[in-house]
PDB file of C-alpha atoms in Angstrom:
ATOM      1  CA  GLY A   8      92.284 232.652 140.335  1.00  0.00           C
ATOM      2  CA  GLN A   9      89.233 230.942 138.940  1.00  0.00           C
ATOM      3  CA  LEU A  10      89.445 227.344 137.778  1.00  0.00           C
ATOM      4  CA  THR A  11      89.042 226.670 134.122  1.00  0.00           C
ATOM      5  CA  TYR A  12      86.358 224.262 132.906  1.00  0.00           C
ATOM      6  CA  PRO A  13      88.873 221.475 132.156  1.00  0.00           C
ATOM      7  CA  GLU A  14      90.334 221.806 135.664  1.00  0.00           C
ATOM      8  CA  MET A  15      86.861 221.785 137.241  1.00  0.00           C
ATOM      9  CA  PHE A  16      85.913 218.730 135.218  1.00  0.00           C
ATOM     10  CA  ARG A  17      89.134 216.965 136.214  1.00  0.00           C
ATOM     11  CA  LYS A  18      88.600 217.688 139.926  1.00  0.00           C
ATOM     12  CA  LEU A  19      84.967 216.555 139.713  1.00  0.00           C
ATOM     13  CA  PHE A  20      86.014 213.388 137.916  1.00  0.00           C
ATOM     14  CA  LEU A  21      88.625 212.615 140.612  1.00  0.00           C
ATOM     15  CA  LEU A  22      86.062 213.262 143.346  1.00  0.00           C
ATOM     16  CA  VAL A  23      83.529 210.925 141.746  1.00  0.00           C
ATOM     17  CA  LEU A  24      86.265 208.315 141.249  1.00  0.00           C
ATOM     18  CA  VAL A  25      87.337 208.477 144.913  1.00  0.00           C
ATOM     19  CA  VAL A  26      83.763 208.362 146.198  1.00  0.00           C
ATOM     20  CA  GLY A  27      82.931 205.469 143.857  1.00  0.00           C
ATOM     21  CA  ALA A  28      86.006 203.505 144.923  1.00  0.00           C
ATOM     22  CA  SER A  29      85.170 204.133 148.594  1.00  0.00           C
ATOM     23  CA  ILE A  30      81.603 202.953 148.135  1.00  0.00           C
ATOM     24  CA  GLY A  31      82.839 199.902 146.244  1.00  0.00           C
ATOM     25  CA  ALA A  32      85.309 199.020 148.996  1.00  0.00           C
ATOM     26  CA  VAL A  33      82.681 199.431 151.728  1.00  0.00           C
ATOM     27  CA  SER A  34      80.206 197.338 149.727  1.00  0.00           C
ATOM     28  CA  ALA A  35      82.789 194.591 149.227  1.00  0.00           C
ATOM     29  CA  LEU A  36      83.609 194.539 152.947  1.00  0.00           C
ATOM     30  CA  PHE A  37      79.936 194.501 153.865  1.00  0.00           C
ATOM     31  CA  GLY A  38      79.291 191.692 151.353  1.00  0.00           C
ATOM     32  CA  ALA A  39      82.195 189.645 152.720  1.00  0.00           C
ATOM     33  CA  TRP A  40      80.991 190.145 156.287  1.00  0.00           C
ATOM     34  CA  GLY A  41      77.424 189.211 155.284  1.00  0.00           C
ATOM     35  CA  TYR A  42      78.599 186.031 153.564  1.00  0.00           C
ATOM     36  CA  TYR A  43      80.666 185.055 156.615  1.00  0.00           C
ATOM     37  CA  TYR A  44      77.727 185.789 158.913  1.00  0.00           C
ATOM     38  CA  LEU A  45      75.368 183.583 156.900  1.00  0.00           C
ATOM     39  CA  THR A  46      77.797 180.707 156.369  1.00  0.00           C
ATOM     40  CA  ARG A  47      79.391 180.551 159.825  1.00  0.00           C
ATOM     41  CA  ASP A  48      76.881 177.970 161.094  1.00  0.00           C
ATOM     42  CA  LEU A  49      75.360 176.458 157.962  1.00  0.00           C
ATOM     43  CA  PRO A  50      74.209 172.841 158.289  1.00  0.00           C
ATOM     44  CA  ARG A  51      76.072 170.252 156.236  1.00  0.00           C
ATOM     45  CA  LEU A  52      74.595 168.639 153.143  1.00  0.00           C
ATOM     46  CA  SER A  53      75.199 165.149 154.565  1.00  0.00           C
ATOM     47  CA  ARG A  54      71.540 164.781 155.578  1.00  0.00           C
ATOM     48  CA  ILE A  55      70.539 165.172 151.940  1.00  0.00           C
ATOM     49  CA  GLU A  56      73.415 163.036 150.678  1.00  0.00           C
ATOM     50  CA  ASP A  57      72.181 160.225 152.961  1.00  0.00           C
ATOM     51  CA  TYR A  58      68.513 160.897 152.219  1.00  0.00           C
ATOM     52  CA  GLN A  59      66.413 157.997 153.449  1.00  0.00           C
ATOM     53  CA  PRO A  60      62.925 159.278 154.229  1.00  0.00           C
ATOM     54  CA  ALA A  61      60.602 157.646 156.713  1.00  0.00           C
ATOM     55  CA  ALA A  62      58.560 155.124 154.750  1.00  0.00           C
ATOM     56  CA  VAL A  63      55.730 152.645 155.194  1.00  0.00           C
ATOM     57  CA  SER A  64      56.616 149.167 156.468  1.00  0.00           C
ATOM     58  CA  ARG A  65      54.358 146.413 155.174  1.00  0.00           C
ATOM     59  CA  VAL A  66      53.428 143.044 156.632  1.00  0.00           C
ATOM     60  CA  LEU A  67      52.733 140.513 153.876  1.00  0.00           C
ATOM     61  CA  ALA A  68      50.957 137.167 153.870  1.00  0.00           C
ATOM     62  CA  ARG A  69      52.598 134.133 152.345  1.00  0.00           C
ATOM     63  CA  ASP A  70      50.878 134.828 149.031  1.00  0.00           C
ATOM     64  CA  GLY A  71      52.114 138.438 148.968  1.00  0.00           C
ATOM     65  CA  THR A  72      48.865 140.043 150.138  1.00  0.00           C
ATOM     66  CA  VAL A  73      49.329 143.106 152.354  1.00  0.00           C
ATOM     67  CA  ILE A  74      48.081 142.339 155.879  1.00  0.00           C
ATOM     68  CA  ALA A  75      49.046 145.594 157.598  1.00  0.00           C
ATOM     69  CA  GLU A  76      51.077 148.778 157.252  1.00  0.00           C
ATOM     70  CA  PHE A  77      53.056 150.620 159.909  1.00  0.00           C
ATOM     71  CA  PHE A  78      54.393 154.155 159.549  1.00  0.00           C
ATOM     72  CA  SER A  79      55.135 157.460 161.251  1.00  0.00           C
ATOM     73  CA  GLU A  80      54.748 159.219 157.895  1.00  0.00           C
ATOM     74  CA  ARG A  81      52.746 157.518 155.171  1.00  0.00           C
ATOM     75  CA  ARG A  82      55.285 157.563 152.375  1.00  0.00           C
ATOM     76  CA  TYR A  83      56.130 155.173 149.547  1.00  0.00           C
ATOM     77  CA  PRO A  84      59.465 156.348 148.075  1.00  0.00           C
ATOM     78  CA  ALA A  85      59.428 156.617 144.291  1.00  0.00           C
ATOM     79  CA  LYS A  86      62.239 156.959 141.785  1.00  0.00           C
ATOM     80  CA  ILE A  87      62.028 159.896 139.385  1.00  0.00           C
ATOM     81  CA  ALA A  88      61.733 157.428 136.498  1.00  0.00           C
ATOM     82  CA  GLU A  89      58.452 156.195 137.998  1.00  0.00           C
ATOM     83  CA  VAL A  90      56.905 159.659 137.814  1.00  0.00           C
ATOM     84  CA  PRO A  91      55.139 160.254 134.468  1.00  0.00           C
ATOM     85  CA  ASP A  92      56.208 163.250 132.414  1.00  0.00           C
ATOM     86  CA  ILE A  93      52.774 164.826 132.719  1.00  0.00           C
ATOM     87  CA  VAL A  94      53.005 164.710 136.526  1.00  0.00           C
ATOM     88  CA  ARG A  95      56.483 166.229 136.525  1.00  0.00           C
ATOM     89  CA  LYS A  96      55.359 169.063 134.261  1.00  0.00           C
ATOM     90  CA  ALA A  97      52.369 169.775 136.509  1.00  0.00           C
ATOM     91  CA  PHE A  98      54.672 170.266 139.503  1.00  0.00           C
ATOM     92  CA  LEU A  99      57.105 172.397 137.531  1.00  0.00           C
ATOM     93  CA  ALA A 100      54.223 174.591 136.353  1.00  0.00           C
ATOM     94  CA  ALA A 101      52.910 174.961 139.905  1.00  0.00           C
ATOM     95  CA  GLU A 102      56.144 175.337 141.856  1.00  0.00           C
ATOM     96  CA  ASP A 103      59.167 176.219 139.720  1.00  0.00           C
ATOM     97  CA  ALA A 104      58.825 176.641 135.963  1.00  0.00           C
ATOM     98  CA  SER A 105      62.529 177.509 135.515  1.00  0.00           C
ATOM     99  CA  PHE A 106      63.794 174.632 137.680  1.00  0.00           C
ATOM    100  CA  TYR A 107      65.912 173.061 134.934  1.00  0.00           C
ATOM    101  CA  SER A 108      67.564 176.350 133.963  1.00  0.00           C
ATOM    102  CA  HIS A 109      68.417 178.121 137.246  1.00  0.00           C
ATOM    103  CA  HIS A 110      71.253 177.305 139.659  1.00  0.00           C
ATOM    104  CA  GLY A 111      69.244 176.870 142.846  1.00  0.00           C
ATOM    105  CA  VAL A 112      67.619 180.283 143.036  1.00  0.00           C
ATOM    106  CA  ASP A 113      65.495 182.235 140.575  1.00  0.00           C
ATOM    107  CA  PRO A 114      66.679 185.895 140.501  1.00  0.00           C
ATOM    108  CA  VAL A 115      63.528 187.123 138.737  1.00  0.00           C
ATOM    109  CA  SER A 116      61.223 185.559 141.319  1.00  0.00           C
ATOM    110  CA  ILE A 117      63.426 186.796 144.163  1.00  0.00           C
ATOM    111  CA  ALA A 118      63.335 190.364 142.851  1.00  0.00           C
ATOM    112  CA  ARG A 119      59.559 190.225 142.505  1.00  0.00           C
ATOM    113  CA  ALA A 120      59.135 188.763 145.997  1.00  0.00           C
ATOM    114  CA  ALA A 121      61.594 191.253 147.508  1.00  0.00           C
ATOM    115  CA  PHE A 122      59.581 194.142 146.069  1.00  0.00           C
ATOM    116  CA  LYS A 123      56.373 192.718 147.542  1.00  0.00           C
ATOM    117  CA  ASN A 124      58.067 192.152 150.907  1.00  0.00           C
ATOM    118  CA  MET A 125      59.425 195.700 150.984  1.00  0.00           C
ATOM    119  CA  GLN A 126      55.946 197.020 150.303  1.00  0.00           C
ATOM    120  CA  SER A 127      54.461 194.979 153.143  1.00  0.00           C
ATOM    121  CA  GLY A 128      57.371 195.488 155.553  1.00  0.00           C
ATOM    122  CA  ASN A 129      57.861 191.765 156.242  1.00  0.00           C
ATOM    123  CA  VAL A 130      58.520 188.480 154.479  1.00  0.00           C
ATOM    124  CA  LYS A 131      55.251 187.415 152.871  1.00  0.00           C
ATOM    125  CA  GLN A 132      56.519 185.953 149.614  1.00  0.00           C
ATOM    126  CA  GLY A 133      59.437 183.543 149.523  1.00  0.00           C
ATOM    127  CA  ALA A 134      59.907 182.850 145.805  1.00  0.00           C
ATOM    128  CA  SER A 135      61.314 179.459 146.757  1.00  0.00           C
ATOM    129  CA  THR A 136      62.526 177.188 143.985  1.00  0.00           C
ATOM    130  CA  ILE A 137      62.156 173.415 144.251  1.00  0.00           C
ATOM    131  CA  THR A 138      65.807 173.276 145.342  1.00  0.00           C
ATOM    132  CA  GLN A 139      65.183 175.837 148.071  1.00  0.00           C
ATOM    133  CA  GLN A 140      62.178 173.878 149.300  1.00  0.00           C
ATOM    134  CA  VAL A 141      64.323 170.757 149.616  1.00  0.00           C
ATOM    135  CA  VAL A 142      66.872 172.743 151.630  1.00  0.00           C
ATOM    136  CA  LYS A 143      64.183 174.308 153.827  1.00  0.00           C
ATOM    137  CA  ASN A 144      62.456 170.983 154.554  1.00  0.00           C
ATOM    138  CA  LEU A 145      65.602 168.967 155.265  1.00  0.00           C
ATOM    139  CA  LEU A 146      68.168 171.433 156.591  1.00  0.00           C
ATOM    140  CA  LEU A 147      66.496 174.606 157.867  1.00  0.00           C
ATOM    141  CA  THR A 148      63.386 175.734 159.699  1.00  0.00           C
ATOM    142  CA  SER A 149      60.303 177.138 157.995  1.00  0.00           C
ATOM    143  CA  LYS A 150      60.616 180.433 159.881  1.00  0.00           C
ATOM    144  CA  LYS A 151      60.304 183.370 157.510  1.00  0.00           C
ATOM    145  CA  SER A 152      63.239 185.750 157.897  1.00  0.00           C
ATOM    146  CA  PHE A 153      65.765 187.436 155.633  1.00  0.00           C
ATOM    147  CA  GLU A 154      68.620 185.587 157.372  1.00  0.00           C
ATOM    148  CA  ARG A 155      67.014 182.191 156.759  1.00  0.00           C
ATOM    149  CA  LYS A 156      66.343 183.073 153.110  1.00  0.00           C
ATOM    150  CA  GLY A 157      70.000 184.029 152.688  1.00  0.00           C
ATOM    151  CA  LYS A 158      71.178 180.722 154.137  1.00  0.00           C
ATOM    152  CA  GLU A 159      68.635 178.899 152.014  1.00  0.00           C
ATOM    153  CA  ALA A 160      69.960 180.521 148.834  1.00  0.00           C
ATOM    154  CA  ILE A 161      73.594 179.642 149.635  1.00  0.00           C
ATOM    155  CA  LEU A 162      72.746 176.036 150.506  1.00  0.00           C
ATOM    156  CA  SER A 163      70.597 175.721 147.381  1.00  0.00           C
ATOM    157  CA  TYR A 164      73.486 176.835 145.180  1.00  0.00           C
ATOM    158  CA  ARG A 165      75.774 174.312 146.882  1.00  0.00           C
ATOM    159  CA  LEU A 166      73.172 171.570 146.542  1.00  0.00           C
ATOM    160  CA  GLU A 167      72.854 172.196 142.812  1.00  0.00           C
ATOM    161  CA  ARG A 168      76.623 171.714 142.464  1.00  0.00           C
ATOM    162  CA  ARG A 169      76.462 168.414 144.370  1.00  0.00           C
ATOM    163  CA  PHE A 170      73.341 166.817 142.854  1.00  0.00           C
ATOM    164  CA  SER A 171      71.721 166.570 139.435  1.00  0.00           C
ATOM    165  CA  LYS A 172      68.400 168.249 138.755  1.00  0.00           C
ATOM    166  CA  ASP A 173      66.595 164.903 138.586  1.00  0.00           C
ATOM    167  CA  GLU A 174      68.050 163.835 141.939  1.00  0.00           C
ATOM    168  CA  ILE A 175      66.846 167.057 143.587  1.00  0.00           C
ATOM    169  CA  PHE A 176      63.427 166.747 141.944  1.00  0.00           C
ATOM    170  CA  GLU A 177      63.140 163.144 143.147  1.00  0.00           C
ATOM    171  CA  ILE A 178      63.891 164.157 146.747  1.00  0.00           C
ATOM    172  CA  TYR A 179      61.338 166.951 146.526  1.00  0.00           C
ATOM    173  CA  LEU A 180      58.569 164.696 145.204  1.00  0.00           C
ATOM    174  CA  ASN A 181      59.220 162.165 147.960  1.00  0.00           C
ATOM    175  CA  GLN A 182      59.594 164.630 150.829  1.00  0.00           C
ATOM    176  CA  ILE A 183      56.713 167.082 150.484  1.00  0.00           C
ATOM    177  CA  PHE A 184      53.484 166.828 152.481  1.00  0.00           C
ATOM    178  CA  PHE A 185      50.222 166.625 150.536  1.00  0.00           C
ATOM    179  CA  GLY A 186      47.765 166.675 153.424  1.00  0.00           C
ATOM    180  CA  ASN A 187      45.391 163.919 154.527  1.00  0.00           C
ATOM    181  CA  GLY A 188      48.341 161.962 155.930  1.00  0.00           C
ATOM    182  CA  ALA A 189      50.129 161.679 152.560  1.00  0.00           C
ATOM    183  CA  TYR A 190      53.870 162.261 152.329  1.00  0.00           C
ATOM    184  CA  GLY A 191      55.370 162.088 148.850  1.00  0.00           C
ATOM    185  CA  ILE A 192      53.817 161.825 145.418  1.00  0.00           C
ATOM    186  CA  LYS A 193      53.123 158.075 145.463  1.00  0.00           C
ATOM    187  CA  ALA A 194      51.211 158.203 148.759  1.00  0.00           C
ATOM    188  CA  ALA A 195      49.248 161.221 147.520  1.00  0.00           C
ATOM    189  CA  SER A 196      48.263 159.403 144.337  1.00  0.00           C
ATOM    190  CA  ARG A 197      47.046 156.396 146.321  1.00  0.00           C
ATOM    191  CA  ILE A 198      45.232 158.317 149.037  1.00  0.00           C
ATOM    192  CA  TYR A 199      43.450 160.885 146.874  1.00  0.00           C
ATOM    193  CA  PHE A 200      42.756 158.837 143.744  1.00  0.00           C
ATOM    194  CA  HIS A 201      43.477 155.187 144.683  1.00  0.00           C
ATOM    195  CA  LYS A 202      45.825 155.022 141.693  1.00  0.00           C
ATOM    196  CA  GLU A 203      49.437 154.260 140.942  1.00  0.00           C
ATOM    197  CA  LEU A 204      51.522 157.032 139.370  1.00  0.00           C
ATOM    198  CA  PRO A 205      51.300 155.829 135.720  1.00  0.00           C
ATOM    199  CA  GLU A 206      47.489 155.869 135.955  1.00  0.00           C
ATOM    200  CA  LEU A 207      47.158 159.561 136.850  1.00  0.00           C
ATOM    201  CA  THR A 208      45.363 161.823 134.383  1.00  0.00           C
ATOM    202  CA  LEU A 209      46.307 165.412 133.589  1.00  0.00           C
ATOM    203  CA  ALA A 210      43.426 166.680 135.755  1.00  0.00           C
ATOM    204  CA  GLU A 211      44.541 164.551 138.708  1.00  0.00           C
ATOM    205  CA  ALA A 212      48.183 165.539 138.287  1.00  0.00           C
ATOM    206  CA  ALA A 213      47.150 169.210 138.379  1.00  0.00           C
ATOM    207  CA  ILE A 214      45.244 168.697 141.634  1.00  0.00           C
ATOM    208  CA  LEU A 215      48.217 166.987 143.283  1.00  0.00           C
ATOM    209  CA  ALA A 216      50.652 169.638 142.035  1.00  0.00           C
ATOM    210  CA  GLY A 217      48.476 172.337 143.568  1.00  0.00           C
ATOM    211  CA  LEU A 218      48.457 170.796 147.054  1.00  0.00           C
ATOM    212  CA  PRO A 219      51.978 171.517 148.448  1.00  0.00           C
ATOM    213  CA  LYS A 220      51.350 175.266 148.534  1.00  0.00           C
ATOM    214  CA  ALA A 221      48.585 174.777 151.129  1.00  0.00           C
ATOM    215  CA  PRO A 222      47.557 171.116 151.581  1.00  0.00           C
ATOM    216  CA  SER A 223      44.561 171.819 153.800  1.00  0.00           C
ATOM    217  CA  ASP A 224      43.223 174.820 151.867  1.00  0.00           C
ATOM    218  CA  TYR A 225      43.433 173.065 148.489  1.00  0.00           C
ATOM    219  CA  SER A 226      42.385 169.595 149.609  1.00  0.00           C
ATOM    220  CA  PRO A 227      39.878 168.062 147.145  1.00  0.00           C
ATOM    221  CA  ILE A 228      38.343 166.290 150.139  1.00  0.00           C
ATOM    222  CA  LYS A 229      37.953 169.270 152.505  1.00  0.00           C
ATOM    223  CA  ASN A 230      37.687 172.154 150.030  1.00  0.00           C
ATOM    224  CA  PRO A 231      36.649 170.833 146.600  1.00  0.00           C
ATOM    225  CA  LYS A 232      35.810 174.320 145.267  1.00  0.00           C
ATOM    226  CA  LYS A 233      39.203 175.836 146.161  1.00  0.00           C
ATOM    227  CA  SER A 234      40.887 172.658 144.967  1.00  0.00           C
ATOM    228  CA  ARG A 235      39.248 173.044 141.556  1.00  0.00           C
ATOM    229  CA  GLU A 236      40.284 176.703 141.336  1.00  0.00           C
ATOM    230  CA  ARG A 237      43.877 175.784 142.198  1.00  0.00           C
ATOM    231  CA  GLN A 238      43.740 172.933 139.681  1.00  0.00           C
ATOM    232  CA  HIS A 239      42.765 175.374 136.921  1.00  0.00           C
ATOM    233  CA  GLN A 240      45.654 177.663 137.896  1.00  0.00           C
ATOM    234  CA  VAL A 241      48.096 174.786 137.539  1.00  0.00           C
TER     235      VAL A 241
END
């Protein structure tokens, strides 16, 4: 005989329940396999824990005058306390406005970048947070791929559990390349403006904060017009 409406509804409900449970189980298995695949050969965080960047060695005269400098990367390591608040805010505005609120990755930025990447068919936007940039520069390659981005996200989450925000920010400001031979914020301040960090103005801080995205393209020395446009964006 024909099924009544309650019986039809009950059978449909059971079918949806079974299909949903099956999809959930497959998704969980796929997620577990994906996590294992990404974490099977992750680099250790020890390189960041023992962070000692290449820095300038100075030769001084008896009176303390600098006679010469030797370096492979022109870098003068700076503590986060040395970096003025206005300079910190410029970098946060340019690179990662939600740095102090996320846990290593920014889901909103990732979703936006993923949509753009799907439209283009490849990885054009990375949506990297400051934490992710530290991981990429010290632990991974700069190759753009979905696998590398997955590893980067996992390592960034782990890094945020191991270090404070200020410690991660300090590493970032010391590690990044600013172009014109400058590595780290203190070298950039000296090379571009012949100033120490506390002397930087808002305008100068905005120029420096705009450089890491593309040091050559936004160089105030090589491309003053593009540098000014980037400065205004910051």
